[in-house]
PDB file of C-alpha atoms in Angstrom:
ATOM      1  CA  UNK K 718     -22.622  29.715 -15.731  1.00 64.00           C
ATOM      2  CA  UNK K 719     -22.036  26.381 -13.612  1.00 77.00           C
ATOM      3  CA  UNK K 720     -18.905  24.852 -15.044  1.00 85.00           C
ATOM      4  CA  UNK K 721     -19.538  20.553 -15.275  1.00 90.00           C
ATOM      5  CA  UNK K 722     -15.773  19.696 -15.998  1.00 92.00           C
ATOM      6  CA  UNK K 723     -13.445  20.133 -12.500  1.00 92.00           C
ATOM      7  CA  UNK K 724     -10.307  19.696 -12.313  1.00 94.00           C
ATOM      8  CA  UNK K 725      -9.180  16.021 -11.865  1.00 94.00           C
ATOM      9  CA  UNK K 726     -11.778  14.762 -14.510  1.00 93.00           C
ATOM     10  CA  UNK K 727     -11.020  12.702 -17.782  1.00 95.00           C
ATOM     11  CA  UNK K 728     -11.771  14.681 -20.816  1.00 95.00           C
ATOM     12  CA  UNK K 729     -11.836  13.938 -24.385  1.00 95.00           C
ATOM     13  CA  UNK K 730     -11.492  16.681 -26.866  1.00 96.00           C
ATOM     14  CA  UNK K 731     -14.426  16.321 -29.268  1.00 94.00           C
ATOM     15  CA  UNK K 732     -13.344  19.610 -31.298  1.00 93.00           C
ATOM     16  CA  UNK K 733     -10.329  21.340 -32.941  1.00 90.00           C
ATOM     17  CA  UNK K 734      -7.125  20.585 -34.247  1.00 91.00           C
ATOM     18  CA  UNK K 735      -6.609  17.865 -31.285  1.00 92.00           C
ATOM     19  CA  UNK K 736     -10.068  16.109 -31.682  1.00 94.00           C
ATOM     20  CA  UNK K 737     -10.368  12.380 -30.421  1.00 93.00           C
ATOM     21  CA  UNK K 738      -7.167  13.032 -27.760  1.00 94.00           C
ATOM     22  CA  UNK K 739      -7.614  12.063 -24.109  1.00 95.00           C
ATOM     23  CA  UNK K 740      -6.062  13.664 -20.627  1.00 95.00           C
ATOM     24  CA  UNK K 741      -6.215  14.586 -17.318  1.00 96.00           C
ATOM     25  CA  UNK K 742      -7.589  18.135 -16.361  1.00 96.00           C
ATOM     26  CA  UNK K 743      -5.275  20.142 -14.404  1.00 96.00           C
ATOM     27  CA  UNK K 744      -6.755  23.337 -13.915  1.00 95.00           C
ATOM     28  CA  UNK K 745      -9.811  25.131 -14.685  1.00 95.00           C
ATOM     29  CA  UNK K 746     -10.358  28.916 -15.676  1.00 94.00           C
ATOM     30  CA  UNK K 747     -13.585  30.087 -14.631  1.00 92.00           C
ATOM     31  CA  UNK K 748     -13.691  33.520 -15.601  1.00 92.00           C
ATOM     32  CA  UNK K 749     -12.427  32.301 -19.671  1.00 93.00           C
ATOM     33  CA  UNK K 750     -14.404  29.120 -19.616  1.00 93.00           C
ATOM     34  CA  UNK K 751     -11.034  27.519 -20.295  1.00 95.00           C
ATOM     35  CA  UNK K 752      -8.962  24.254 -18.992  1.00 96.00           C
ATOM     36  CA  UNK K 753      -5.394  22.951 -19.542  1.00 96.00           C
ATOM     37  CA  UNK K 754      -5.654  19.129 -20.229  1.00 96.00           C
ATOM     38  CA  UNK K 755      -2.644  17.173 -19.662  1.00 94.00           C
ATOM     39  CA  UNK K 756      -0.457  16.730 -22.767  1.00 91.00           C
ATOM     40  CA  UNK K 757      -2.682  17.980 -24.893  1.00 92.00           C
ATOM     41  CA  UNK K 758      -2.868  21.352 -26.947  1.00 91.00           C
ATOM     42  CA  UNK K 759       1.013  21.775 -26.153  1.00 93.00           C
ATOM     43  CA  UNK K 760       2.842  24.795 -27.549  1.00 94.00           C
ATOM     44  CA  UNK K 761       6.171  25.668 -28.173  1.00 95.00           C
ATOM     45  CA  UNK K 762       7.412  28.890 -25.592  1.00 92.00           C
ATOM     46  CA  UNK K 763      10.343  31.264 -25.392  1.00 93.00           C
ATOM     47  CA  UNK K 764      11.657  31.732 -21.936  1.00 91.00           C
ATOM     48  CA  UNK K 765      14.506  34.227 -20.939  1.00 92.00           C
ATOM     49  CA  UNK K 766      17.144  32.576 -18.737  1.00 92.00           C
ATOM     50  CA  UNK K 767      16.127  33.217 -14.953  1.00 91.00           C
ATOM     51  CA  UNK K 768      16.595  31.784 -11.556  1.00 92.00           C
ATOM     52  CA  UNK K 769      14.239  29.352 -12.142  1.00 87.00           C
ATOM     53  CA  UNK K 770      15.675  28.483 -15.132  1.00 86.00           C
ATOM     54  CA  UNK K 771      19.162  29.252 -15.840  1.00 90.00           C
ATOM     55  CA  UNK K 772      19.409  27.372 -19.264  1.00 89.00           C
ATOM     56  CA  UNK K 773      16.648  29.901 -20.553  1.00 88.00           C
ATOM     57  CA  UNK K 774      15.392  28.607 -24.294  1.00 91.00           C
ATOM     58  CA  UNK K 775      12.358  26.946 -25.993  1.00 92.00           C
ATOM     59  CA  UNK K 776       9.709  25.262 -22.808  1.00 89.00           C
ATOM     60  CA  UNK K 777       6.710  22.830 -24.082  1.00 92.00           C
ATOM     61  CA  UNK K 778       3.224  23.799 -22.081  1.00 91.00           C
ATOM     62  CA  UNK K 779      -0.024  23.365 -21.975  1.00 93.00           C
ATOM     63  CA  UNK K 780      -2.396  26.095 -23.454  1.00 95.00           C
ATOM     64  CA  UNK K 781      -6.165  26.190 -22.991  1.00 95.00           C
ATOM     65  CA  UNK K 782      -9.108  24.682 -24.395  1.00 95.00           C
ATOM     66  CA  UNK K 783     -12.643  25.918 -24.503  1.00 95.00           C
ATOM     67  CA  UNK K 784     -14.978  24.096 -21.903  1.00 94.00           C
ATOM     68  CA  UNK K 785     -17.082  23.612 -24.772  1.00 93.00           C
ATOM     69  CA  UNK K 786     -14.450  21.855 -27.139  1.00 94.00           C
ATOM     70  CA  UNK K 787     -14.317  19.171 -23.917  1.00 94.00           C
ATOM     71  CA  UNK K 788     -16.432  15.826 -23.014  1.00 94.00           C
ATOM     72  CA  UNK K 789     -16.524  14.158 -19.190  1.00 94.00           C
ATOM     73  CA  UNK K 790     -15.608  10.255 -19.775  1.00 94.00           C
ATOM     74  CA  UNK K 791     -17.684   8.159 -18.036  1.00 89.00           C
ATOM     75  CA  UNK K 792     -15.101   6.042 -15.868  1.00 85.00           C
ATOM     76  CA  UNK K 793     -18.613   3.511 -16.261  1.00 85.00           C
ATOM     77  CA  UNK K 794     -18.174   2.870 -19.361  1.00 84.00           C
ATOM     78  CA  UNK K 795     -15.380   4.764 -21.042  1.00 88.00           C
ATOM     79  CA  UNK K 796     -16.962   6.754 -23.522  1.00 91.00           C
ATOM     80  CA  UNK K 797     -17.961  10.868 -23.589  1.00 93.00           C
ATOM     81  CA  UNK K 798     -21.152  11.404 -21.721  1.00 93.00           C
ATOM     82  CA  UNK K 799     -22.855  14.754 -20.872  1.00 92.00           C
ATOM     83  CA  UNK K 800     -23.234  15.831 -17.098  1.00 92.00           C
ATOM     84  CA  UNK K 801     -26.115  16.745 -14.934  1.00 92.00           C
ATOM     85  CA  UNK K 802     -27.081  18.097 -11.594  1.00 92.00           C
ATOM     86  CA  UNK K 803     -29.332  16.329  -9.069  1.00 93.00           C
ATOM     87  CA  UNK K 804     -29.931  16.654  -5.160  1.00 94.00           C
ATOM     88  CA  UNK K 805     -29.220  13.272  -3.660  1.00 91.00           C
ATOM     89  CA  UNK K 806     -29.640  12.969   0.658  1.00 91.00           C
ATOM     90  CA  UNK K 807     -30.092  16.470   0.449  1.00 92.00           C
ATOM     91  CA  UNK K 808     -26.465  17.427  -1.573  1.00 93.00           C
ATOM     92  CA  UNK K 809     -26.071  18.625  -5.558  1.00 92.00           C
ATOM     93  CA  UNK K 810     -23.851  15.733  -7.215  1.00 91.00           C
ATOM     94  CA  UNK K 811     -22.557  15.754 -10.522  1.00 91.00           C
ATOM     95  CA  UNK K 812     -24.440  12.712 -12.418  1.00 92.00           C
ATOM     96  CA  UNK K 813     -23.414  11.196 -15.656  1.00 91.00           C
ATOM     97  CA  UNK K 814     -25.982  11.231 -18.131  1.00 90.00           C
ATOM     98  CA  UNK K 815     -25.524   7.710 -19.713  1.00 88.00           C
ATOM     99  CA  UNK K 816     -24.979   5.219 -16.783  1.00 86.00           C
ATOM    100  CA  UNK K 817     -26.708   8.083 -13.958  1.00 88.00           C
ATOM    101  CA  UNK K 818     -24.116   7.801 -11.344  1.00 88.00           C
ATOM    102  CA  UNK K 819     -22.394  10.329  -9.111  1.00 89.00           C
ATOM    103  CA  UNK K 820     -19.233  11.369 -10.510  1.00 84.00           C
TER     104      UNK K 820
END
């Protein structure tokens, strides 16, 4: 399945316990059909103490979100709009439904 949501695009959840919220995607999971959005869906973690981290304790991340719990904003017009695929000079662009630009 061809994933429309990259990472670097503006997403608003439209689903879920964190419907209406707004971030930044930072990374995509292809195989799961899942992102991590910036600040959003944040979850409470254990960690032991380690190198890394020699205080060890509770660490706030990111978990995933279903591609299909997440909407493209249109940097147009700044509301959710769904995303196509069309061959323009002879390469496949992402194209925003509502105002049909490249993205």
């Amino acid at each position: 399945m061809k994933l429309k949501i990259k990472t670097g695009d503006t997403v608003r959840v439209i689903a879920g316990d964190h419907k209406g919220s707004e971030g930044k995607v930072l990374s995509v999971d292809r195989v799961k059909n899942k992102a991590i959005v910036e600040e959003i869906n944040m979850v409470s973690k254990h960690e032991k103490p380690s190198a890394k981290n020699p205080q060890g304790g509770i660490v706030k991340k990111e978990a995933p979100i279903h591609i299909s719990n997440l909407s493209l904003i249109d940097k147009k017009s700044g509301e959710t709009t769904r995303v196509g695929f069309e061959v323009r000079d002879g390469e496949k662009v992402r194209v925003s439904k509502k105002s049909n630009e490249v993205i």
